[in-house]
PDB file of C-alpha atoms in Angstrom:
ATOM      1  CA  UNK A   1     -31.717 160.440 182.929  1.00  0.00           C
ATOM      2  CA  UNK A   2     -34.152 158.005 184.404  1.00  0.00           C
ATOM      3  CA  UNK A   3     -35.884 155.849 181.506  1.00  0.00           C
ATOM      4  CA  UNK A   4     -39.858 155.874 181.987  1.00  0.00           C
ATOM      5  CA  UNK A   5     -41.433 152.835 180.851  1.00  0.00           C
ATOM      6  CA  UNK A   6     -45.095 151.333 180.957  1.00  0.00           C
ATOM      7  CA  UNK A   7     -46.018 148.976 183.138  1.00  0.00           C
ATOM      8  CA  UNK A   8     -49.099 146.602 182.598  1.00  0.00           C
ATOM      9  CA  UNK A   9     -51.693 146.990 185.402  1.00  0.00           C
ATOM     10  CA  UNK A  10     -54.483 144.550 186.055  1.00  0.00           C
ATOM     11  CA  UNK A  11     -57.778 144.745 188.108  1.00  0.00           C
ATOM     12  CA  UNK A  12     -59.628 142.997 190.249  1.00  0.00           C
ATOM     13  CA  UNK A  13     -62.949 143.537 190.845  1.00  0.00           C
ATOM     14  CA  UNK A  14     -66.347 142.200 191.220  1.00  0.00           C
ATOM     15  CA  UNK A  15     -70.265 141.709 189.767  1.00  0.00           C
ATOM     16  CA  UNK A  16     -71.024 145.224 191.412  1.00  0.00           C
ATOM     17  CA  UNK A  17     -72.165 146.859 194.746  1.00  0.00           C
ATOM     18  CA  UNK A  18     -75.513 145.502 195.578  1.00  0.00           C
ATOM     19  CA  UNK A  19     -76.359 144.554 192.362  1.00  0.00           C
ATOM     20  CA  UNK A  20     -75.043 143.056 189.209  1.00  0.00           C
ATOM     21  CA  UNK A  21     -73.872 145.632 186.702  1.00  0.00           C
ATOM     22  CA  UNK A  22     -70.757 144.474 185.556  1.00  0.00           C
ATOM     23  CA  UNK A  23     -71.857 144.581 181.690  1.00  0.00           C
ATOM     24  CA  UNK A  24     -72.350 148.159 182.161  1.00  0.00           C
ATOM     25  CA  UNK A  25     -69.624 149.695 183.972  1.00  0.00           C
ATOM     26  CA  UNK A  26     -66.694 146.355 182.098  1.00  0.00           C
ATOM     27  CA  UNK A  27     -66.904 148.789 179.021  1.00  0.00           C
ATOM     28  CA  UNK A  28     -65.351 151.396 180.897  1.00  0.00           C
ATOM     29  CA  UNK A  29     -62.464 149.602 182.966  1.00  0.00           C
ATOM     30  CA  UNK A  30     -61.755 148.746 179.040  1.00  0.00           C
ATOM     31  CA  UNK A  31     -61.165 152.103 177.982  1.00  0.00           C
ATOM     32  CA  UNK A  32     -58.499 152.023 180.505  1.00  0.00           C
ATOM     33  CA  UNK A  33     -56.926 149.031 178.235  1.00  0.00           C
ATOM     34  CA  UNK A  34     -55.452 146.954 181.050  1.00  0.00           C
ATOM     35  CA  UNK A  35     -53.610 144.097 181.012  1.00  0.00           C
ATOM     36  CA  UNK A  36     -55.974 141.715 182.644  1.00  0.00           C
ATOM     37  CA  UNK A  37     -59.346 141.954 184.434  1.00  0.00           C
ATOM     38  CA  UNK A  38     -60.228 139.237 187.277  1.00  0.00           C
ATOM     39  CA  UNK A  39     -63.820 139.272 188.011  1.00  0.00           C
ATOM     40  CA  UNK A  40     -64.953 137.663 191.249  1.00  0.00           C
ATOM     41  CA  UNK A  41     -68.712 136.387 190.768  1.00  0.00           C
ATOM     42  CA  UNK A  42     -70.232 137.639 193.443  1.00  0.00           C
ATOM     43  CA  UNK A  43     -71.155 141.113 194.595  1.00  0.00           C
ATOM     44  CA  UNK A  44     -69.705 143.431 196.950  1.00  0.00           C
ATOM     45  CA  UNK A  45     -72.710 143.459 199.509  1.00  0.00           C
ATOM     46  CA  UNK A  46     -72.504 139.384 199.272  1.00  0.00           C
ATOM     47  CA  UNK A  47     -69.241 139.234 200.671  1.00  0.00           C
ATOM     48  CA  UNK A  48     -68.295 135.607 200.238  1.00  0.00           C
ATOM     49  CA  UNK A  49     -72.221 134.459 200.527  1.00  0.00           C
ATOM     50  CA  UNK A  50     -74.211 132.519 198.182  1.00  0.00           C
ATOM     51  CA  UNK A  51     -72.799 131.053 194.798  1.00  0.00           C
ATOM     52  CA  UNK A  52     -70.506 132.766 192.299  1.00  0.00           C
ATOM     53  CA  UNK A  53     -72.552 133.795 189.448  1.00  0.00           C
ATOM     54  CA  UNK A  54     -70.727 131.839 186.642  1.00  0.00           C
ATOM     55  CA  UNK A  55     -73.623 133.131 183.775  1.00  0.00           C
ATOM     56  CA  UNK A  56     -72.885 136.977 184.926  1.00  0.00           C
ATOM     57  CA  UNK A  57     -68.495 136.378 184.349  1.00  0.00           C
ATOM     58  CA  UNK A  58     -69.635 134.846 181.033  1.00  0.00           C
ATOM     59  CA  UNK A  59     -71.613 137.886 179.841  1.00  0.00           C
ATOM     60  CA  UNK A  60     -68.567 139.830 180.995  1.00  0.00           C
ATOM     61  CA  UNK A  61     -66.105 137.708 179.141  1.00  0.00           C
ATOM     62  CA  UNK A  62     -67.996 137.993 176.223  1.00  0.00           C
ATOM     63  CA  UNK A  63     -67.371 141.592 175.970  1.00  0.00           C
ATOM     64  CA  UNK A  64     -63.933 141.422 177.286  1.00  0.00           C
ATOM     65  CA  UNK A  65     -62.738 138.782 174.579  1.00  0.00           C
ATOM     66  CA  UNK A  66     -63.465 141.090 172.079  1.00  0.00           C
ATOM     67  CA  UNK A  67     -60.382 143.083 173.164  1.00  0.00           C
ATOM     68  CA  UNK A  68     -56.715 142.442 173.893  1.00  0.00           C
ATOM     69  CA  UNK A  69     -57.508 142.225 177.527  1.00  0.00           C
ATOM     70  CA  UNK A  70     -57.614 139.383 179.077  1.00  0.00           C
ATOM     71  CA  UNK A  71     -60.248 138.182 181.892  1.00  0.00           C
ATOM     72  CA  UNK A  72     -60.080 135.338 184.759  1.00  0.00           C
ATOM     73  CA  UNK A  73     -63.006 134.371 186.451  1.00  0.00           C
ATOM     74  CA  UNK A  74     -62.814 133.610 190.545  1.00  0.00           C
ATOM     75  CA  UNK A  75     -65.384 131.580 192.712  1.00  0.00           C
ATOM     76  CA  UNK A  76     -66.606 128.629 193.869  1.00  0.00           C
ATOM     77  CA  UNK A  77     -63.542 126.968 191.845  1.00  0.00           C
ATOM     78  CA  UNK A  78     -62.581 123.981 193.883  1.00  0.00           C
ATOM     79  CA  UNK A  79     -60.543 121.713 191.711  1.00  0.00           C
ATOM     80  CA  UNK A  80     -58.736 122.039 188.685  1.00  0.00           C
ATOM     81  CA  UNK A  81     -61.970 120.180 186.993  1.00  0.00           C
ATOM     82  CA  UNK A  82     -64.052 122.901 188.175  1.00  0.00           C
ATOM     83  CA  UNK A  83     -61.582 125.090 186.795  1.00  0.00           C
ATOM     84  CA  UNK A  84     -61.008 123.571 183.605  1.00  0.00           C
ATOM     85  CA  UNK A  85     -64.975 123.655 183.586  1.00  0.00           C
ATOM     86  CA  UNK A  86     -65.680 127.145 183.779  1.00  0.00           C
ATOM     87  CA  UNK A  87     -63.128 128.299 181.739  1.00  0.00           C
ATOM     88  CA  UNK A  88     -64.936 126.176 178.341  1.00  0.00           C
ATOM     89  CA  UNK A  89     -68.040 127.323 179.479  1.00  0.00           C
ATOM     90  CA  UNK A  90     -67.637 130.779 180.168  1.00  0.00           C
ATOM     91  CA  UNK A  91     -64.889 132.312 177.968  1.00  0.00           C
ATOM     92  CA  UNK A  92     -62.604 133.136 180.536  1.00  0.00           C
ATOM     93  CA  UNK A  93     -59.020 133.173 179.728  1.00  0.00           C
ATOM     94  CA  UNK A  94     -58.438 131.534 183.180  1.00  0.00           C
ATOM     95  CA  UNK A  95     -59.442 131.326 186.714  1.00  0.00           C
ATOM     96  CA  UNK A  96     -58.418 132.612 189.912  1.00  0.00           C
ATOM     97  CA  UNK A  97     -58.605 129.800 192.965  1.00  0.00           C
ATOM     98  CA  UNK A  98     -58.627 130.964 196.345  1.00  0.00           C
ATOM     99  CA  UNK A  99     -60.035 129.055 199.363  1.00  0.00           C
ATOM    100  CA  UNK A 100     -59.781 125.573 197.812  1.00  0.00           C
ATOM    101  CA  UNK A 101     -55.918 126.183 198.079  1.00  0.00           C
ATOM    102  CA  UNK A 102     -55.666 126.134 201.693  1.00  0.00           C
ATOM    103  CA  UNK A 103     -53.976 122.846 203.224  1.00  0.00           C
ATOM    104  CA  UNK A 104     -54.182 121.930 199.211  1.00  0.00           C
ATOM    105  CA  UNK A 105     -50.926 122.706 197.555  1.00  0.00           C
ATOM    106  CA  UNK A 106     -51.426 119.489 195.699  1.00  0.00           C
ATOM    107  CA  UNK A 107     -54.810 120.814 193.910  1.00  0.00           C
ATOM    108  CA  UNK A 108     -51.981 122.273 191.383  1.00  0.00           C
ATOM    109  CA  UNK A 109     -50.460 119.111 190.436  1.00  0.00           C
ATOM    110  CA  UNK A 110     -52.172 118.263 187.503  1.00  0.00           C
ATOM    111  CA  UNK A 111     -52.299 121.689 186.008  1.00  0.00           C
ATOM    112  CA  UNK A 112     -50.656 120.647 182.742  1.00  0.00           C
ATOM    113  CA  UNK A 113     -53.159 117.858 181.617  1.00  0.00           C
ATOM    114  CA  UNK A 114     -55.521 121.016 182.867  1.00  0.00           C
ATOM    115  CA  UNK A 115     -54.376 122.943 180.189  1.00  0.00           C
ATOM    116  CA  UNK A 116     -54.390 119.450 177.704  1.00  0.00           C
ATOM    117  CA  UNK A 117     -57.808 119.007 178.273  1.00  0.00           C
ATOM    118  CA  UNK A 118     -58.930 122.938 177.799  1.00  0.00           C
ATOM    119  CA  UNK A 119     -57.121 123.210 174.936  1.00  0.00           C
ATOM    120  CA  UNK A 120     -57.804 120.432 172.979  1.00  0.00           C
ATOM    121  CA  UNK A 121     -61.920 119.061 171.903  1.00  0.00           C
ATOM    122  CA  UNK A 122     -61.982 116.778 175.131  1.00  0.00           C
ATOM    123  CA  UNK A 123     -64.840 117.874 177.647  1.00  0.00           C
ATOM    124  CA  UNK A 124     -63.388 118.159 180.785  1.00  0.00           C
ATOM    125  CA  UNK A 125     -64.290 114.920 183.225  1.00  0.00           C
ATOM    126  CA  UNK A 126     -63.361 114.423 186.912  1.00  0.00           C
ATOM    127  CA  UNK A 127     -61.599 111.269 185.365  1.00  0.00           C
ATOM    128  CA  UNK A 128     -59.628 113.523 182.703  1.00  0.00           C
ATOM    129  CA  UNK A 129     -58.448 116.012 185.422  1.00  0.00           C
ATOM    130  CA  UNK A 130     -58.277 114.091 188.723  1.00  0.00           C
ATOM    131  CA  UNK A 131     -58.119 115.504 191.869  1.00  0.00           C
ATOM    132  CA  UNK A 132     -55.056 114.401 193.919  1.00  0.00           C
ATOM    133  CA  UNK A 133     -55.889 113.132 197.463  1.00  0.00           C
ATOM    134  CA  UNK A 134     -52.480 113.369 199.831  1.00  0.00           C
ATOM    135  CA  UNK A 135     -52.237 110.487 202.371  1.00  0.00           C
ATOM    136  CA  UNK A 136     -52.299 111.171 205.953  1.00  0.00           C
ATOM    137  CA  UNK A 137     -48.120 111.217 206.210  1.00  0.00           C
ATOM    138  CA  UNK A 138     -48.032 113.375 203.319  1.00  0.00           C
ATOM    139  CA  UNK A 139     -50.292 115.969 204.811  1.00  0.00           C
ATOM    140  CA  UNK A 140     -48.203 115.535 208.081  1.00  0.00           C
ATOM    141  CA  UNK A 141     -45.025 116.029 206.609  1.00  0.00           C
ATOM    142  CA  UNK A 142     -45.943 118.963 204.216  1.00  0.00           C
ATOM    143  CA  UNK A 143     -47.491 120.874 207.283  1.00  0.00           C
ATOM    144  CA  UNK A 144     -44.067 120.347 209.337  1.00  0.00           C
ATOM    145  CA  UNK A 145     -42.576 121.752 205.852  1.00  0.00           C
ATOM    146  CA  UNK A 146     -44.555 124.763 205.899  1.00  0.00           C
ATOM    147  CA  UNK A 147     -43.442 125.483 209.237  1.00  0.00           C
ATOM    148  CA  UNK A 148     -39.752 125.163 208.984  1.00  0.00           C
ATOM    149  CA  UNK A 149     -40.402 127.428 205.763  1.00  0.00           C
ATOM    150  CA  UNK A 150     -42.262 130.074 207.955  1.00  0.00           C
ATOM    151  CA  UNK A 151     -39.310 130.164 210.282  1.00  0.00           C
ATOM    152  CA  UNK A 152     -36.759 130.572 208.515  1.00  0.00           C
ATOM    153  CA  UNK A 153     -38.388 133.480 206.404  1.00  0.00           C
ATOM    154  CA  UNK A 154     -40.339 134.728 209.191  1.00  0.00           C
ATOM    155  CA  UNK A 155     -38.472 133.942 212.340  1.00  0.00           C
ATOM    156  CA  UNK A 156     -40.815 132.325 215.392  1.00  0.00           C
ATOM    157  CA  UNK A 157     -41.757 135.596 216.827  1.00  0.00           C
ATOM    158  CA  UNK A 158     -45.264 135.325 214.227  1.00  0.00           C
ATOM    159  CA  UNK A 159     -45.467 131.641 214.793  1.00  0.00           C
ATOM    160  CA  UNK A 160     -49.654 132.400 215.997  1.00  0.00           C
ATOM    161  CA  UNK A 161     -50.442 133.438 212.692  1.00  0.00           C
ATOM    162  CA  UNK A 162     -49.436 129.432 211.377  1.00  0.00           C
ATOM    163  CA  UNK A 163     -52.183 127.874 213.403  1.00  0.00           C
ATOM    164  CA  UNK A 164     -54.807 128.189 211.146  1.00  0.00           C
ATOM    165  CA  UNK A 165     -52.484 126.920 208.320  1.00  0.00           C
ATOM    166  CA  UNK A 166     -52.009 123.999 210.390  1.00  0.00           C
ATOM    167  CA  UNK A 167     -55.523 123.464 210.997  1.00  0.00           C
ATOM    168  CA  UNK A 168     -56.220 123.491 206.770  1.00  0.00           C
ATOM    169  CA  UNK A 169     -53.516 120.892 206.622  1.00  0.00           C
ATOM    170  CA  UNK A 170     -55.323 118.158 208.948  1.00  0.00           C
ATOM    171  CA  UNK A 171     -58.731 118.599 208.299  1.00  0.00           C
ATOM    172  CA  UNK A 172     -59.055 115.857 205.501  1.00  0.00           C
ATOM    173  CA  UNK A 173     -58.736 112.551 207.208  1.00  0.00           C
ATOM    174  CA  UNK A 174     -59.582 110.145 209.932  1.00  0.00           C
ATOM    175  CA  UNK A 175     -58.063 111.097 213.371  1.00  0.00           C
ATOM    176  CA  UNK A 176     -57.264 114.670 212.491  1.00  0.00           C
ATOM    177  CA  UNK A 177     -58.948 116.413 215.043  1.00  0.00           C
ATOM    178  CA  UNK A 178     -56.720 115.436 218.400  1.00  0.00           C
ATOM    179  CA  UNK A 179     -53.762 116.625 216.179  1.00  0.00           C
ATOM    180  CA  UNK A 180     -54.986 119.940 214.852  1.00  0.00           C
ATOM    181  CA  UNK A 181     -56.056 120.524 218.644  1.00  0.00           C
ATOM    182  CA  UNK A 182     -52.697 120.711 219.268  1.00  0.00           C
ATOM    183  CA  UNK A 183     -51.487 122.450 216.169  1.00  0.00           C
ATOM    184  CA  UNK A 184     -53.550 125.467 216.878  1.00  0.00           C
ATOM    185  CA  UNK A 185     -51.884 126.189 220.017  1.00  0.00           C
ATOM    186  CA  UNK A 186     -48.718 126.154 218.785  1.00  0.00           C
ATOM    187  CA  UNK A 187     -46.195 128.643 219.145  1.00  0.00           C
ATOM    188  CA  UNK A 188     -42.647 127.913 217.632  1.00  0.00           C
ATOM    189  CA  UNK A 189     -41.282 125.272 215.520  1.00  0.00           C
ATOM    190  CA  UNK A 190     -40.210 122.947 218.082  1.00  0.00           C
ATOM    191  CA  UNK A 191     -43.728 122.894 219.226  1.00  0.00           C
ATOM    192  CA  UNK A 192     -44.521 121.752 215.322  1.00  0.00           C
ATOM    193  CA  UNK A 193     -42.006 119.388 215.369  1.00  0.00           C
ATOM    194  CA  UNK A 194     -43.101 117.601 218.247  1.00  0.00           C
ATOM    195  CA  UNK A 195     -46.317 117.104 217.688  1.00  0.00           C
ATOM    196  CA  UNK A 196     -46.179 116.270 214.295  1.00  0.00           C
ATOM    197  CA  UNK A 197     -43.324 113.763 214.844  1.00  0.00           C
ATOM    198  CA  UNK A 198     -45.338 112.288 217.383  1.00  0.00           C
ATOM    199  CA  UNK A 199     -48.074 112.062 215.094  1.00  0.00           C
ATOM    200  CA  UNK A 200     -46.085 109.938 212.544  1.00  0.00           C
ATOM    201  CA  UNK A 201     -45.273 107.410 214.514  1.00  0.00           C
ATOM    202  CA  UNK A 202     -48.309 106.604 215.726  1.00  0.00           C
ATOM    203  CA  UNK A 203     -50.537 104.002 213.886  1.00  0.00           C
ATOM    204  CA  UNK A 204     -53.199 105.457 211.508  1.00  0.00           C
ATOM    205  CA  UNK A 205     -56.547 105.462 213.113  1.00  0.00           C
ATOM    206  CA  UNK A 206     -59.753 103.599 211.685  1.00  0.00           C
ATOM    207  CA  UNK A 207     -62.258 105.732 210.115  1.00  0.00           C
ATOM    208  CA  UNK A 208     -65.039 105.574 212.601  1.00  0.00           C
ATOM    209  CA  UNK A 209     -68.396 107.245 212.676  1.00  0.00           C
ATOM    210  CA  UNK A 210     -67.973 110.620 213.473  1.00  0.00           C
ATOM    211  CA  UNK A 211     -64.303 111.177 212.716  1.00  0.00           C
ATOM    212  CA  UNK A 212     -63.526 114.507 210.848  1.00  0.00           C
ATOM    213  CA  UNK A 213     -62.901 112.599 207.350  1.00  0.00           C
ATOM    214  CA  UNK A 214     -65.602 115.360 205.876  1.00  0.00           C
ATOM    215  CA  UNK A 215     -64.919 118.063 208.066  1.00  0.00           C
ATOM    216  CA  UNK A 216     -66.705 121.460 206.881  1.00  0.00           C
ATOM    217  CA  UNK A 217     -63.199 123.290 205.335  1.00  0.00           C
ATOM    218  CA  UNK A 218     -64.928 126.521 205.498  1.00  0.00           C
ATOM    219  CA  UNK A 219     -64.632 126.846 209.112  1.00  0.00           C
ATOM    220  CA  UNK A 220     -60.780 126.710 208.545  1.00  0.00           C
ATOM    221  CA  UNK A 221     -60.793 129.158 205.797  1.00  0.00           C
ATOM    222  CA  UNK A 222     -59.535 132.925 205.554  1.00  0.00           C
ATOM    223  CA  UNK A 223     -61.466 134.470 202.021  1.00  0.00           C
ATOM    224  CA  UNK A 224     -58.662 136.966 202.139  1.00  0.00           C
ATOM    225  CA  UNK A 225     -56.397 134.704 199.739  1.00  0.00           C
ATOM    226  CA  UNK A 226     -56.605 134.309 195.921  1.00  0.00           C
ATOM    227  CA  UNK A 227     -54.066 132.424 193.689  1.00  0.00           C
ATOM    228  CA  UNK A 228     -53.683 132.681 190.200  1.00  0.00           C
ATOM    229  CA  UNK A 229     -54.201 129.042 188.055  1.00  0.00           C
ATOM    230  CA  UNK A 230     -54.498 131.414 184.824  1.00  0.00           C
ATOM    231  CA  UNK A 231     -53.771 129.765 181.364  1.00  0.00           C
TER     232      UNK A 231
END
């Protein structure tokens, strides 16, 4: 006899189509009693456009709270400050970071003085929660990491798809841009290898006016990914 058993579900969903009606329609999705409810702050019709509304996932939380379901807010998070942030002003439970992730791994590293800070009378600072910022070798070497990951759970015949993760990598400091030309026509490991090898050898350029210290992140981003930073 096969044993049934309930599993939790979650949703994920956002302000509304066109328009913000979450307040209206959250009541419902409760009825439902799931487990969790992540709320994206934007509408449907906005796509990723324009700022997460941050007042509208409070409203939403303040229903939410007063059942056994939990809710996580998403946008516009990009540090664990931001995060830590939202969650005392809103009500959230947690947050959901997506795009700040990407080339970021270390954004995560401080994600139990996070959790000091939210859940103790400190306000959250940029000083309290500080933002970790990976040398230039560090970046290097956790790209080249990446890749040897891919391949050996992947194999190299999907090695295009690992450009644009190579490209998130190097996008944060001076010189970047004549190695993440390379990286993005890459097309198995050795091809990683070498050019990042080559690359950490070299001497670290000077920052000079118009390097790619500040480049624009969003043109490396894909808004398809979300990761959980929930409390």
């Amino acid at each position: 006899m096969i044993e049934r058993r309930l599993l939790p579900v979650s949703v994920k969903t956002r302000l509304g189509y066109d328009s913000i009606t979450i307040t209206d329609w959250v009541k419902d999705l409760l009825e439902m009693e799931p487990a969790n409810i992540s709320l994206h702050g934007r509408t449907l019709a906005q796509h990723y456009k324009g700022e997460a509304n941050w007042d509208a996932i409070a409203q939403a939380a303040e229903i939410v709270r007063q059942t056994d379901t939990l809710i996580l807010g998403n946008g516009d998070i990009h540090n664990l400050y931001d995060a830590a942030k939202r969650i005392r002003e809103t009500g959230v439970h947690g947050v959901l970071i997506g795009r700040a992730t990407y080339g970021n791994p270390w954004l995560f590293q401080n994600k139990a003085q996070m959790k000091e800070v939210v859940n103790s009378n400190v306000e959250p600072t940029p000083e309290n929660i500080p933002s970790i910022m990976p040398s230039r070798e560090e970046r290097l070497r956790m790209a080249l990491e990446h890749a040897r990951v891919h391949a050996r759970l992947k194999g190299e015949d999907h090695f295009v798809e690992l450009r644009k993760h190579m490209g998130w990598y190097l996008g944060h400091f001076a010189g970047a841009k004549q190695v993440r030309n390379e990286l993005v026509r890459i097309n198995s490991l050795a091809d990683v290898e070498e050019i990042i090898e080559r690359a950490l050898t070299q001497e670290e350029p000077a920052d000079t006016p118009g390097s790619d210290e500040g480049i624009i992140q969003e043109e490396l981003r894909d808004p398809e990914l979300d990761l959980s930073c929930s409390l």
